[in-house]
Amino acid sequence: LLANYAALLHSGKIDEKPDQIGICEISLLFKMSGSESLRGKCVVVTGSTSGIGLGIATEFAKAGCRILLHGLESESQVSNLIKEIASISNEMVAYSNANIADQEQCKALIEFATKELGKVDILVNNAGVQFTSPVQDFPAEKWKWLMDVNLNAPFLLTQAVIPQMYERKWGRLIHIASTHGKVASKNKTAYCAAKHGLLGFSKAVALEAAGTGVTSNCICPGWVLTPLVQQQVEKISKDKGISFEAAKMELLLEKQPSGEFCFSAQLLRIK
């Protein structure tokens, strides 16, 4: 949550004291004035049919937002999910399965969201992919794929949406990075490079947007039990012939001393 720190310092909203950074970031992430609330705000959440993205979309639905869900599935495959989110928000819920690894489809996604929802106030760059391999064996096509989804897509989507945010003098750009944006793990060169890059990207956008009413922030979760992480634990279990619980502890203890996963609901309080 440090990505907007420099811009906040520049604006004079916080003092240069590290113990204040997290508190100020959290309070300003969705800060409104007067009696305003998130109700009626229009939100795009990429990668939102499962895991953290679905949790984020659900919290915005509870706040009464219009939402564009996004995933790999066809619309018919997620029709029940769309209805469920709409029943929570009592607002418009649209869906797109745009391939955000493609430049033109990123632009089209924002155009579609603007048409369906009326505007885009909040963009949550959540979608992410993973591939692990020692650097000497890392396939170039997998490197490009991770960069396209994890780093290039947030850039392209931000680039497409930020002009309308500037025009309205209000917008929130939220990038789901990772602890791997601040530390590294072996066999994850592409993922770590992309997530480190995402933090730098968000900081630069925050400086550009300072004073406009548009903010750019990163959230850096630790290990959250999502389908993507579940696959990693299962792979460790299979490759090493150990139990799921032992594989879980091996994965967690390197970076998360509690030895327990976080869950989406613990990360996604927006009040």
mmCIF file of C-alpha atoms in Angstrom:
data_model
loop_
_atom_site.group_PDB
_atom_site.id
_atom_site.type_symbol
_atom_site.label_atom_id
_atom_site.label_comp_id
_atom_site.label_asym_id
_atom_site.label_seq_id
_atom_site.Cartn_x
_atom_site.Cartn_y
_atom_site.Cartn_z
ATOM 1 C CA LEU A 1 0.000 0.000 0.000
ATOM 2 C CA LEU A 2 2.965 2.299 -0.421
ATOM 3 C CA ALA A 3 2.575 3.080 -4.112
ATOM 4 C CA ASN A 4 0.966 6.514 -3.650
ATOM 5 C CA TYR A 5 3.292 7.548 -0.798
ATOM 6 C CA ALA A 6 5.387 10.003 -2.787
ATOM 7 C CA ALA A 7 2.317 11.722 -4.186
ATOM 8 C CA LEU A 8 0.792 11.994 -0.728
ATOM 9 C CA LEU A 9 4.007 13.510 0.614
ATOM 10 C CA HIS A 10 4.029 15.952 -2.280
ATOM 11 C CA SER A 11 0.422 16.944 -1.553
ATOM 12 C CA GLY A 12 1.210 17.546 2.112
ATOM 13 C CA LYS A 13 -1.453 15.097 3.298
ATOM 14 C CA ILE A 14 1.021 13.115 5.387
ATOM 15 C CA ASP A 15 4.300 13.745 7.144
ATOM 16 C CA GLU A 16 7.452 11.853 6.219
ATOM 17 C CA LYS A 17 7.056 9.293 8.998
ATOM 18 C CA PRO A 18 7.024 5.589 8.052
ATOM 19 C CA ASP A 19 4.584 4.642 10.823
ATOM 20 C CA GLN A 20 1.933 6.853 9.218
ATOM 21 C CA ILE A 21 2.123 5.498 5.705
ATOM 22 C CA GLY A 22 -0.171 2.499 5.982
ATOM 23 C CA ILE A 23 -2.823 4.350 7.960
ATOM 24 C CA CYS A 24 -2.989 7.212 5.485
ATOM 25 C CA GLU A 25 -2.984 4.951 2.446
ATOM 26 C CA ILE A 26 -5.874 2.848 3.681
ATOM 27 C CA SER A 27 -7.996 5.840 4.640
ATOM 28 C CA LEU A 28 -7.358 7.640 1.346
ATOM 29 C CA LEU A 29 -7.807 4.664 -0.963
ATOM 30 C CA PHE A 30 -11.534 5.309 -1.326
ATOM 31 C CA LYS A 31 -11.780 8.666 0.458
ATOM 32 C CA MET A 32 -14.973 10.582 -0.288
ATOM 33 C CA SER A 33 -16.074 14.035 0.781
ATOM 34 C CA GLY A 34 -19.213 15.009 2.666
ATOM 35 C CA SER A 35 -22.066 12.528 2.353
ATOM 36 C CA GLU A 36 -20.713 10.760 -0.721
ATOM 37 C CA SER A 37 -20.416 6.985 -0.798
ATOM 38 C CA LEU A 38 -19.416 4.321 -3.294
ATOM 39 C CA ARG A 39 -23.053 3.660 -4.251
ATOM 40 C CA GLY A 40 -23.489 4.089 -7.982
ATOM 41 C CA LYS A 41 -19.759 4.123 -8.702
ATOM 42 C CA CYS A 42 -18.795 2.042 -11.734
ATOM 43 C CA VAL A 43 -16.074 -0.530 -11.201
ATOM 44 C CA VAL A 44 -14.040 -2.812 -13.484
ATOM 45 C CA VAL A 45 -12.333 -5.746 -11.758
ATOM 46 C CA THR A 46 -10.164 -7.933 -13.970
ATOM 47 C CA GLY A 47 -9.885 -11.618 -13.101
ATOM 48 C CA SER A 48 -13.022 -11.445 -10.975
ATOM 49 C CA THR A 49 -14.755 -14.806 -11.424
ATOM 50 C CA SER A 50 -12.785 -16.437 -8.590
ATOM 51 C CA GLY A 51 -10.263 -15.794 -5.836
ATOM 52 C CA ILE A 52 -9.282 -12.302 -4.740
ATOM 53 C CA GLY A 53 -10.968 -10.685 -7.739
ATOM 54 C CA LEU A 54 -14.332 -12.222 -6.919
ATOM 55 C CA GLY A 55 -13.938 -11.137 -3.311
ATOM 56 C CA ILE A 56 -13.217 -7.570 -4.434
ATOM 57 C CA ALA A 57 -16.206 -7.540 -6.779
ATOM 58 C CA THR A 58 -18.448 -8.863 -4.012
ATOM 59 C CA GLU A 59 -17.365 -6.102 -1.621
ATOM 60 C CA PHE A 60 -18.045 -3.442 -4.242
ATOM 61 C CA ALA A 61 -21.444 -5.042 -4.868
ATOM 62 C CA LYS A 62 -22.228 -4.740 -1.155
ATOM 63 C CA ALA A 63 -21.395 -1.023 -1.450
ATOM 64 C CA GLY A 64 -23.949 -0.645 -4.250
ATOM 65 C CA CYS A 65 -21.583 -0.264 -7.187
ATOM 66 C CA ARG A 66 -22.164 -1.107 -10.838
ATOM 67 C CA ILE A 67 -19.631 -3.739 -11.783
ATOM 68 C CA LEU A 68 -17.975 -5.244 -14.820
ATOM 69 C CA LEU A 69 -16.857 -8.763 -14.008
ATOM 70 C CA HIS A 70 -14.059 -10.208 -16.113
ATOM 71 C CA GLY A 71 -12.679 -13.708 -16.613
ATOM 72 C CA LEU A 72 -11.754 -16.425 -19.058
ATOM 73 C CA GLU A 73 -15.161 -18.149 -19.074
ATOM 74 C CA SER A 74 -17.958 -17.600 -21.564
ATOM 75 C CA GLU A 75 -20.828 -15.456 -20.334
ATOM 76 C CA SER A 76 -23.125 -18.487 -20.192
ATOM 77 C CA GLN A 77 -20.674 -20.232 -17.863
ATOM 78 C CA VAL A 78 -20.833 -17.393 -15.338
ATOM 79 C CA SER A 79 -24.484 -16.399 -15.766
ATOM 80 C CA ASN A 80 -25.363 -17.542 -12.242
ATOM 81 C CA LEU A 81 -22.438 -15.587 -10.816
ATOM 82 C CA ILE A 82 -23.546 -12.440 -12.655
ATOM 83 C CA LYS A 83 -27.043 -12.825 -11.214
ATOM 84 C CA GLU A 84 -25.644 -13.414 -7.731
ATOM 85 C CA ILE A 85 -23.490 -10.253 -7.783
ATOM 86 C CA ALA A 86 -26.397 -8.237 -9.219
ATOM 87 C CA SER A 87 -28.670 -9.467 -6.428
ATOM 88 C CA ILE A 88 -26.173 -8.144 -3.876
ATOM 89 C CA SER A 89 -25.693 -4.726 -5.464
ATOM 90 C CA ASN A 90 -29.158 -4.150 -6.967
ATOM 91 C CA GLU A 91 -27.203 -2.429 -9.706
ATOM 92 C CA MET A 92 -26.031 -3.208 -13.234
ATOM 93 C CA VAL A 93 -23.538 -6.089 -13.569
ATOM 94 C CA ALA A 94 -21.889 -6.719 -16.938
ATOM 95 C CA TYR A 95 -19.337 -9.297 -18.019
ATOM 96 C CA SER A 96 -16.389 -9.512 -20.411
ATOM 97 C CA ASN A 97 -13.995 -12.321 -21.264
ATOM 98 C CA ALA A 98 -11.584 -10.055 -23.137
ATOM 99 C CA ASN A 99 -8.078 -11.442 -23.541
ATOM 100 C CA ILE A 100 -6.112 -8.806 -21.646
ATOM 101 C CA ALA A 101 -2.838 -10.210 -22.975
ATOM 102 C CA ASP A 102 -3.880 -8.477 -26.217
ATOM 103 C CA GLN A 103 -3.426 -4.714 -26.590
ATOM 104 C CA GLU A 104 -6.538 -4.084 -28.658
ATOM 105 C CA GLN A 105 -8.733 -6.168 -26.364
ATOM 106 C CA CYS A 106 -7.576 -4.130 -23.355
ATOM 107 C CA LYS A 107 -8.758 -0.958 -25.067
ATOM 108 C CA ALA A 108 -11.994 -2.669 -26.112
ATOM 109 C CA LEU A 109 -12.607 -3.824 -22.529
ATOM 110 C CA ILE A 110 -12.633 -0.253 -21.227
ATOM 111 C CA GLU A 111 -14.815 0.882 -24.134
ATOM 112 C CA PHE A 112 -17.277 -1.936 -23.420
ATOM 113 C CA ALA A 113 -17.342 -1.183 -19.698
ATOM 114 C CA THR A 114 -17.965 2.502 -20.349
ATOM 115 C CA LYS A 115 -20.840 1.664 -22.693
ATOM 116 C CA GLU A 116 -22.438 -0.913 -20.382
ATOM 117 C CA LEU A 117 -21.946 0.860 -17.045
ATOM 118 C CA GLY A 118 -22.057 4.444 -18.276
ATOM 119 C CA LYS A 119 -18.527 5.260 -17.089
ATOM 120 C CA VAL A 120 -15.591 3.723 -15.216
ATOM 121 C CA ASP A 121 -14.788 5.300 -11.838
ATOM 122 C CA ILE A 122 -12.640 2.523 -10.392
ATOM 123 C CA LEU A 123 -10.307 0.106 -12.140
ATOM 124 C CA VAL A 124 -8.967 -2.862 -10.202
ATOM 125 C CA ASN A 125 -6.100 -4.554 -12.038
ATOM 126 C CA ASN A 126 -6.365 -7.934 -10.347
ATOM 127 C CA ALA A 127 -5.933 -10.574 -13.071
ATOM 128 C CA GLY A 128 -2.697 -12.502 -12.809
ATOM 129 C CA VAL A 129 -1.006 -15.638 -14.092
ATOM 130 C CA GLN A 130 1.912 -17.718 -12.862
ATOM 131 C CA PHE A 131 4.565 -20.034 -14.279
ATOM 132 C CA THR A 132 7.588 -21.330 -12.375
ATOM 133 C CA SER A 133 10.921 -22.496 -13.734
ATOM 134 C CA PRO A 134 14.641 -21.939 -13.137
ATOM 135 C CA VAL A 135 15.762 -18.936 -15.159
ATOM 136 C CA GLN A 136 17.979 -20.992 -17.490
ATOM 137 C CA ASP A 137 14.972 -23.104 -18.504
ATOM 138 C CA PHE A 138 12.290 -20.388 -18.480
ATOM 139 C CA PRO A 139 10.482 -20.471 -21.862
ATOM 140 C CA ALA A 140 10.518 -17.104 -23.597
ATOM 141 C CA GLU A 141 6.868 -17.450 -24.556
ATOM 142 C CA LYS A 142 5.912 -17.979 -20.912
ATOM 143 C CA TRP A 143 7.931 -14.905 -19.897
ATOM 144 C CA LYS A 144 6.054 -12.821 -22.483
ATOM 145 C CA TRP A 145 2.690 -14.241 -21.344
ATOM 146 C CA LEU A 146 3.326 -13.344 -17.696
ATOM 147 C CA MET A 147 4.475 -9.851 -18.634
ATOM 148 C CA ASP A 148 1.503 -9.296 -20.943
ATOM 149 C CA VAL A 149 -1.059 -10.223 -18.283
ATOM 150 C CA ASN A 150 0.651 -9.126 -15.054
ATOM 151 C CA LEU A 151 2.297 -5.875 -16.166
ATOM 152 C CA ASN A 152 1.386 -4.780 -19.694
ATOM 153 C CA ALA A 153 -2.377 -5.188 -19.158
ATOM 154 C CA PRO A 154 -2.464 -2.870 -16.105
ATOM 155 C CA PHE A 155 -0.583 -0.270 -18.173
ATOM 156 C CA LEU A 156 -2.892 -0.605 -21.177
ATOM 157 C CA LEU A 157 -6.090 -0.581 -19.125
ATOM 158 C CA THR A 158 -4.910 2.398 -17.079
ATOM 159 C CA GLN A 159 -3.939 4.240 -20.242
ATOM 160 C CA ALA A 160 -7.385 3.618 -21.725
ATOM 161 C CA VAL A 161 -9.403 4.624 -18.652
ATOM 162 C CA ILE A 162 -7.507 7.496 -17.060
ATOM 163 C CA PRO A 163 -8.612 10.235 -19.522
ATOM 164 C CA GLN A 164 -12.257 9.902 -18.437
ATOM 165 C CA MET A 165 -11.185 9.920 -14.785
ATOM 166 C CA TYR A 166 -9.243 13.142 -15.345
ATOM 167 C CA GLU A 167 -12.280 14.624 -17.072
ATOM 168 C CA ARG A 168 -14.508 13.906 -14.053
ATOM 169 C CA LYS A 169 -11.736 14.807 -11.571
ATOM 170 C CA TRP A 170 -12.238 11.518 -9.709
ATOM 171 C CA GLY A 171 -10.902 8.015 -10.204
ATOM 172 C CA ARG A 172 -9.309 5.132 -8.376
ATOM 173 C CA LEU A 173 -6.665 2.883 -9.928
ATOM 174 C CA ILE A 174 -6.015 -0.136 -7.738
ATOM 175 C CA HIS A 175 -3.374 -2.654 -8.721
ATOM 176 C CA ILE A 176 -3.205 -6.012 -6.968
ATOM 177 C CA ALA A 177 0.521 -6.601 -6.778
ATOM 178 C CA SER A 178 2.018 -9.088 -4.318
ATOM 179 C CA THR A 179 4.642 -9.456 -1.645
ATOM 180 C CA HIS A 180 6.613 -10.611 -4.684
ATOM 181 C CA GLY A 181 6.579 -6.961 -5.706
ATOM 182 C CA LYS A 182 8.859 -6.295 -2.744
ATOM 183 C CA VAL A 183 10.714 -9.596 -2.198
ATOM 184 C CA ALA A 184 11.629 -12.517 -4.450
ATOM 185 C CA SER A 185 11.295 -16.282 -4.622
ATOM 186 C CA LYS A 186 13.361 -18.706 -6.668
ATOM 187 C CA ASN A 187 11.937 -20.008 -9.949
ATOM 188 C CA LYS A 188 9.609 -16.979 -10.205
ATOM 189 C CA THR A 189 11.748 -14.540 -12.170
ATOM 190 C CA ALA A 190 8.959 -13.385 -14.485
ATOM 191 C CA TYR A 191 6.344 -13.043 -11.761
ATOM 192 C CA CYS A 192 8.691 -11.136 -9.457
ATOM 193 C CA ALA A 193 9.844 -8.876 -12.287
ATOM 194 C CA ALA A 194 6.254 -8.106 -13.273
ATOM 195 C CA LYS A 195 5.077 -7.400 -9.728
ATOM 196 C CA HIS A 196 8.114 -5.217 -8.943
ATOM 197 C CA GLY A 197 7.352 -3.384 -12.191
ATOM 198 C CA LEU A 198 3.713 -2.933 -11.200
ATOM 199 C CA LEU A 199 4.711 -1.132 -8.006
ATOM 200 C CA GLY A 200 6.974 1.201 -9.960
ATOM 201 C CA PHE A 201 4.271 1.815 -12.552
ATOM 202 C CA SER A 202 1.691 2.667 -9.887
ATOM 203 C CA LYS A 203 4.055 5.071 -8.124
ATOM 204 C CA ALA A 204 4.769 6.919 -11.381
ATOM 205 C CA VAL A 205 1.061 7.185 -12.249
ATOM 206 C CA ALA A 206 0.341 8.425 -8.710
ATOM 207 C CA LEU A 207 2.840 11.254 -9.192
ATOM 208 C CA GLU A 208 1.402 12.166 -12.588
ATOM 209 C CA ALA A 209 -2.137 12.213 -11.184
ATOM 210 C CA ALA A 210 -1.395 14.018 -7.904
ATOM 211 C CA GLY A 211 -3.886 16.832 -7.342
ATOM 212 C CA THR A 212 -6.308 15.696 -10.067
ATOM 213 C CA GLY A 213 -8.678 13.644 -7.903
ATOM 214 C CA VAL A 214 -7.313 10.425 -9.416
ATOM 215 C CA THR A 215 -5.186 8.096 -7.272
ATOM 216 C CA SER A 216 -3.080 5.038 -8.040
ATOM 217 C CA ASN A 217 -2.276 2.462 -5.359
ATOM 218 C CA CYS A 218 -0.963 -1.077 -5.080
ATOM 219 C CA ILE A 219 -2.107 -3.707 -2.608
ATOM 220 C CA CYS A 220 0.520 -6.350 -1.877
ATOM 221 C CA PRO A 221 -1.123 -9.477 -0.421
ATOM 222 C CA GLY A 222 0.863 -12.314 1.059
ATOM 223 C CA TRP A 223 -0.212 -15.888 0.414
ATOM 224 C CA VAL A 224 -3.969 -15.921 -0.155
ATOM 225 C CA LEU A 225 -5.713 -19.253 -0.702
ATOM 226 C CA THR A 226 -6.911 -18.818 -4.285
ATOM 227 C CA PRO A 227 -7.227 -21.390 -7.103
ATOM 228 C CA LEU A 228 -3.836 -20.217 -8.447
ATOM 229 C CA VAL A 229 -2.096 -20.808 -5.110
ATOM 230 C CA GLN A 230 -3.957 -24.078 -4.556
ATOM 231 C CA GLN A 231 -2.380 -25.359 -7.779
ATOM 232 C CA GLN A 232 1.089 -24.398 -6.534
ATOM 233 C CA VAL A 233 0.602 -26.291 -3.268
ATOM 234 C CA GLU A 234 -0.701 -29.354 -5.110
ATOM 235 C CA LYS A 235 2.316 -29.257 -7.453
ATOM 236 C CA ILE A 236 4.757 -29.151 -4.520
ATOM 237 C CA SER A 237 2.878 -32.046 -2.909
ATOM 238 C CA LYS A 238 3.018 -34.113 -6.105
ATOM 239 C CA ASP A 239 6.619 -33.291 -7.063
ATOM 240 C CA LYS A 240 8.002 -34.024 -3.577
ATOM 241 C CA GLY A 241 5.659 -36.846 -2.606
ATOM 242 C CA ILE A 242 4.546 -35.066 0.549
ATOM 243 C CA SER A 243 1.137 -34.324 2.029
ATOM 244 C CA PHE A 244 -0.852 -31.244 1.088
ATOM 245 C CA GLU A 245 -0.377 -29.882 4.625
ATOM 246 C CA ALA A 246 3.406 -30.348 4.458
ATOM 247 C CA ALA A 247 3.503 -28.706 1.016
ATOM 248 C CA LYS A 248 1.416 -25.825 2.334
ATOM 249 C CA MET A 249 3.847 -25.247 5.204
ATOM 250 C CA GLU A 250 6.843 -25.378 2.854
ATOM 251 C CA LEU A 251 5.274 -22.726 0.642
ATOM 252 C CA LEU A 252 4.076 -20.482 3.455
ATOM 253 C CA LEU A 253 6.931 -20.444 5.919
ATOM 254 C CA GLU A 254 9.419 -18.947 3.458
ATOM 255 C CA LYS A 255 7.512 -15.631 3.466
ATOM 256 C CA GLN A 256 4.585 -15.956 5.901
ATOM 257 C CA PRO A 257 5.762 -16.946 9.402
ATOM 258 C CA SER A 258 2.205 -17.485 10.672
ATOM 259 C CA GLY A 259 2.024 -20.647 8.570
ATOM 260 C CA GLU A 260 -1.546 -19.776 7.644
ATOM 261 C CA PHE A 261 -3.101 -18.507 4.447
ATOM 262 C CA CYS A 262 -4.902 -15.200 4.273
ATOM 263 C CA PHE A 263 -8.398 -15.220 2.837
ATOM 264 C CA SER A 264 -9.919 -12.726 0.420
ATOM 265 C CA ALA A 265 -12.405 -11.435 2.991
ATOM 266 C CA GLN A 266 -9.522 -10.348 5.235
ATOM 267 C CA LEU A 267 -8.093 -8.083 2.515
ATOM 268 C CA LEU A 268 -11.176 -6.460 1.088
ATOM 269 C CA ARG A 269 -12.773 -4.147 3.590
ATOM 270 C CA ILE A 270 -13.447 -0.902 1.720
ATOM 271 C CA LYS A 271 -14.792 1.218 4.585
#
